[in-house]
PDB file of C-alpha atoms in Angstrom:
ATOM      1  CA  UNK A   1       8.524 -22.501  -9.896  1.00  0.00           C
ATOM      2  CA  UNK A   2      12.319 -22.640  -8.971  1.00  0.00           C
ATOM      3  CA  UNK A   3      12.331 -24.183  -5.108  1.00  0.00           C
ATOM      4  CA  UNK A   4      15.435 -24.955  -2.930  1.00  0.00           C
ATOM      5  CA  UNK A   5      15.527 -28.779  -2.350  1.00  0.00           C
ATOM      6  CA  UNK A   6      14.982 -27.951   1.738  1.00  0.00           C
ATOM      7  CA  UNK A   7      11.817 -25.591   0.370  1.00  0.00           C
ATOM      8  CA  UNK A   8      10.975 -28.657  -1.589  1.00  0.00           C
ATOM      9  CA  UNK A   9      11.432 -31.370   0.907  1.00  0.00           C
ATOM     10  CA  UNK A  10       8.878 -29.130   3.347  1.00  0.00           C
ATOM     11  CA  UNK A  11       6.334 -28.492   1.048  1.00  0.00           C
ATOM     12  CA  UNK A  12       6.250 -32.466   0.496  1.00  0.00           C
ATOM     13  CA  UNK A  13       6.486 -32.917   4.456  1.00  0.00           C
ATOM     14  CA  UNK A  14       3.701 -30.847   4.822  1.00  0.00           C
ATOM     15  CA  UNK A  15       1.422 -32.279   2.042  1.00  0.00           C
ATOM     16  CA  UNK A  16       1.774 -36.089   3.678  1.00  0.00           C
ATOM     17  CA  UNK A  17       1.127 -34.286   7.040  1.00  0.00           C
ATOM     18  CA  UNK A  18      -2.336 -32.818   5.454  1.00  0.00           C
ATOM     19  CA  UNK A  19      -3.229 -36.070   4.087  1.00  0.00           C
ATOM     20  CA  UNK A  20      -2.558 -37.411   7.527  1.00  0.00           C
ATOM     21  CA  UNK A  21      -3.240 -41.587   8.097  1.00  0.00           C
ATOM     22  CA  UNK A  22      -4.330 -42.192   4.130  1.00  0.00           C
ATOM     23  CA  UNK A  23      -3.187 -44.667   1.511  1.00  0.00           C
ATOM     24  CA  UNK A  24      -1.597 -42.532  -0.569  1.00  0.00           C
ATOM     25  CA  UNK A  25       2.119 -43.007  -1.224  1.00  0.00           C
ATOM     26  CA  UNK A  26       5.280 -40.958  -0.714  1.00  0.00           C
ATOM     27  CA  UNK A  27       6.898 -41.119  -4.146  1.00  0.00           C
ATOM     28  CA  UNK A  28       3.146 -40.332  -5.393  1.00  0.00           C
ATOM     29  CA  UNK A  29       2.913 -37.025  -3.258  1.00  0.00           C
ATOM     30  CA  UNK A  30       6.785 -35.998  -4.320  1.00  0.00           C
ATOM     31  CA  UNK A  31       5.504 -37.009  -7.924  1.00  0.00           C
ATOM     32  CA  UNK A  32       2.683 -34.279  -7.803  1.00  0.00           C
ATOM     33  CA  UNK A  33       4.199 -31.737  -6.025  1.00  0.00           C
ATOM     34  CA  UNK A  34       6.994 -31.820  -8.778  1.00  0.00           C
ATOM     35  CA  UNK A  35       4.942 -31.262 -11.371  1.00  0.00           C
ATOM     36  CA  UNK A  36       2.607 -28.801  -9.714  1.00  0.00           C
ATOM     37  CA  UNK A  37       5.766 -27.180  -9.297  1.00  0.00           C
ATOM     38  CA  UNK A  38       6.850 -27.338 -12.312  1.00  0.00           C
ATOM     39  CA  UNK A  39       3.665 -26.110 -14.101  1.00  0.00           C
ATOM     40  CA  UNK A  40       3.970 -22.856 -12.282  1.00  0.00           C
ATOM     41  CA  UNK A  41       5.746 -20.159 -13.818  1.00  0.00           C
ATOM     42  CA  UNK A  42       9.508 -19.786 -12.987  1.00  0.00           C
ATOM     43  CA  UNK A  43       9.425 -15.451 -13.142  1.00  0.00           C
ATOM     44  CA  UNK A  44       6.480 -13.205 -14.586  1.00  0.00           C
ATOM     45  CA  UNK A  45       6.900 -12.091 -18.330  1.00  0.00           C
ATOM     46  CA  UNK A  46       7.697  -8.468 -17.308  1.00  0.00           C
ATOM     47  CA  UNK A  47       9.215  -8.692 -13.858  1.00  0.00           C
ATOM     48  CA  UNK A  48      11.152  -5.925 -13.420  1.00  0.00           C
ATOM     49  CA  UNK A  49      13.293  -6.753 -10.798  1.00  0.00           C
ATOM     50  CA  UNK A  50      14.466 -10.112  -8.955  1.00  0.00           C
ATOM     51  CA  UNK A  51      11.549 -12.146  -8.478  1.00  0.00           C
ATOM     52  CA  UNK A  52      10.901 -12.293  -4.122  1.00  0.00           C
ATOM     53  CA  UNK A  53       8.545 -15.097  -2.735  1.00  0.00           C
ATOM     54  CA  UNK A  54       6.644 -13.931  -0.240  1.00  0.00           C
ATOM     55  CA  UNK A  55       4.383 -15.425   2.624  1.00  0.00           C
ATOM     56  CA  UNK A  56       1.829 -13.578   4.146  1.00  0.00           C
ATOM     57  CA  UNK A  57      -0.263 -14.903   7.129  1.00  0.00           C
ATOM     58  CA  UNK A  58      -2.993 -13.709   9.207  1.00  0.00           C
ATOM     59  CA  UNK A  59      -5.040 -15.086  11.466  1.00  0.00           C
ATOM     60  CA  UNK A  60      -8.906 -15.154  10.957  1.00  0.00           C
ATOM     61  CA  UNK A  61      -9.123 -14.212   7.608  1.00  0.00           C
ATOM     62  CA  UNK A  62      -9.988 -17.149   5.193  1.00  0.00           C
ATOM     63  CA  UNK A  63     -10.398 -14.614   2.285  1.00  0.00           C
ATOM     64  CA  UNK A  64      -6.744 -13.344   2.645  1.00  0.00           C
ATOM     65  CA  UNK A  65      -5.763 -14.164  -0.917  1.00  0.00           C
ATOM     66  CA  UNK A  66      -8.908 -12.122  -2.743  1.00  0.00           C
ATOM     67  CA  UNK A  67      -8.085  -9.694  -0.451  1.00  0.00           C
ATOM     68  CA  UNK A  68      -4.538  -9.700  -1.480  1.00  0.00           C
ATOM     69  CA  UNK A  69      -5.575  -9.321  -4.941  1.00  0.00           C
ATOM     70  CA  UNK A  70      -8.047  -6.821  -4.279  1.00  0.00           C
ATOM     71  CA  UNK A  71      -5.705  -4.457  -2.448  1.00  0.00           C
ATOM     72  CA  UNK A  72      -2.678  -5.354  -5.186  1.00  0.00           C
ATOM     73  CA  UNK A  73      -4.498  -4.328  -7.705  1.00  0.00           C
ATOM     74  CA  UNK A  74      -4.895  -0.485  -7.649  1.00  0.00           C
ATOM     75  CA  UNK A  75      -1.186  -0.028  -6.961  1.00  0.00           C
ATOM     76  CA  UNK A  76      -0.024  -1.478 -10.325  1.00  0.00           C
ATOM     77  CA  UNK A  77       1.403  -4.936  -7.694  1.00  0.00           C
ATOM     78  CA  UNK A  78       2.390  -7.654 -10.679  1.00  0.00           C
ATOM     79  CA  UNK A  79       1.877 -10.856  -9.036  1.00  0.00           C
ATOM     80  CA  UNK A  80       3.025 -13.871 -10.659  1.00  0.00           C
ATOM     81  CA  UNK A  81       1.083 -16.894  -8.763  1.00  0.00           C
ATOM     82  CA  UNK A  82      -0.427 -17.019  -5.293  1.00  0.00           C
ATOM     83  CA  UNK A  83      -1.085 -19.994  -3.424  1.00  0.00           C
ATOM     84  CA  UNK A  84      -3.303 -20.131  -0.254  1.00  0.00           C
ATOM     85  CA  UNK A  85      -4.481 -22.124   2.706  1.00  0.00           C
ATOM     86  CA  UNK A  86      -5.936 -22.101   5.731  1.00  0.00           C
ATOM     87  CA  UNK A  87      -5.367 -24.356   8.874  1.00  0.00           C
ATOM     88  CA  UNK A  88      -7.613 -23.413  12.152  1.00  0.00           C
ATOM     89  CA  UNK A  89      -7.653 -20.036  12.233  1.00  0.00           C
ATOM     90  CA  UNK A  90      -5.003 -18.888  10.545  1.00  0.00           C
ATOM     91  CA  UNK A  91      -4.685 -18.496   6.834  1.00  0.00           C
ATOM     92  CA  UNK A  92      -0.933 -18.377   4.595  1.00  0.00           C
ATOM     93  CA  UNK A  93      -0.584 -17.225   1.103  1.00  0.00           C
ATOM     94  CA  UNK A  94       2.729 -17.656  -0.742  1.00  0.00           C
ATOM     95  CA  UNK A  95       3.058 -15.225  -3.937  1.00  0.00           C
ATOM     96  CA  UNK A  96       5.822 -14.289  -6.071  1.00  0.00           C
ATOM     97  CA  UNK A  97       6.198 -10.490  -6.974  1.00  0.00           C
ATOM     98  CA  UNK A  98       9.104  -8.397  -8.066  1.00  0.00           C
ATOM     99  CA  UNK A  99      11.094  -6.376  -5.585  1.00  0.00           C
ATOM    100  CA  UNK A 100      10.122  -3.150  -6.882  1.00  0.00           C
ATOM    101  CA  UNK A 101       6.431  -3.932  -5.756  1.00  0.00           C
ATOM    102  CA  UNK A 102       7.825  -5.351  -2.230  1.00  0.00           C
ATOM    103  CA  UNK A 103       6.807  -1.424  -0.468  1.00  0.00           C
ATOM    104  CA  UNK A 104       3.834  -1.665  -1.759  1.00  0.00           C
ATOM    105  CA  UNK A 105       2.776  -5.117  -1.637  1.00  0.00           C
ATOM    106  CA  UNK A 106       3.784  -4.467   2.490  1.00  0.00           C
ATOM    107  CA  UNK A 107       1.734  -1.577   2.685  1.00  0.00           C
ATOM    108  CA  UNK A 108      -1.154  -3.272   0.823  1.00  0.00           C
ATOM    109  CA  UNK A 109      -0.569  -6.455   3.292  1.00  0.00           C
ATOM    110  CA  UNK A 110      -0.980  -4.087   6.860  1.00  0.00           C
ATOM    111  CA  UNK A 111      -4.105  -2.590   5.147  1.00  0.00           C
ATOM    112  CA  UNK A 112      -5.812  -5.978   5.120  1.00  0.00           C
ATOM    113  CA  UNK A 113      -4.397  -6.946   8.565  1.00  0.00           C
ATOM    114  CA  UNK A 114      -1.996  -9.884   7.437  1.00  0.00           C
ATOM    115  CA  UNK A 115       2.126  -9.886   8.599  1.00  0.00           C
ATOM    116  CA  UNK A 116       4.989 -10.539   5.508  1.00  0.00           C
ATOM    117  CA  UNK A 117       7.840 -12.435   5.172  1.00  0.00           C
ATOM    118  CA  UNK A 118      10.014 -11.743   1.922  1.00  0.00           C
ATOM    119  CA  UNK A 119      12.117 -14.842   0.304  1.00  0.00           C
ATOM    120  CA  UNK A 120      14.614 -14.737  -2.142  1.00  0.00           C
ATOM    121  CA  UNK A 121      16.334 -12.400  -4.265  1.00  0.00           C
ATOM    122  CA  UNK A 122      17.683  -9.147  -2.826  1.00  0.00           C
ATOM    123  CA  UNK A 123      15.869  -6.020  -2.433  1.00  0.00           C
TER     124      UNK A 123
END
């Protein structure tokens, strides 16, 4: 997975702020996140389109992500990784989906009760 160096640098901020007072080190946290980063898939085999990240959040709903999936599924919705998690009461999953699916990935977000935000690419 292709991140901006900001994108990157907050995703690491935000690790070492989960992990709070512990021993482990900065250059180990930048270290995994580069290779979980790495591991993921840069675009999905047969994207059609410019590949969008996309975060979804909603408050309340810990399942947000199976529901995601659930509600994807029917409407043909190609997504190529998801990532989810939940702080309090609120829940954000990040997924990666071709622009042609972005209508219906919105409509199938509203239907579980979750709000978008689309990254990247150009629609």
């Amino acid at each position: 997975m292709v991140l901006s160096s900001l994108d990157r640098d907050e995703l690491i901020r935000r690790v070492e702020q989960k992990l709070g007072g512990t021993t482990v080190r900065s250059d180990v946290v930048r270290d995994v996140v580069a290779r979980t980063l790495g591991a993921l898939p840069n675009a999905a085999p047969d994207a059609p389109s410019v590949l969008l990240t996309v975060i979804v959040t909603a408050a309340s709903l810990p399942d947000l992500a199976s529901r995601l999936r659930r509600a994807a599924e029917p409407q043909g919705i190609v997504i190529d990784g998801l990532c989810s998690a939940t702080e309090g009461r609120h829940t954000v999953v990040t997924l990666r989906t071709g622009s042609v699916h972005l209508e219906a990935l919105r409509r199938a977000v509203e239907g579980v009760g979750g709000r978008m935000v689309q990254r990247g690419g150009a629609v």
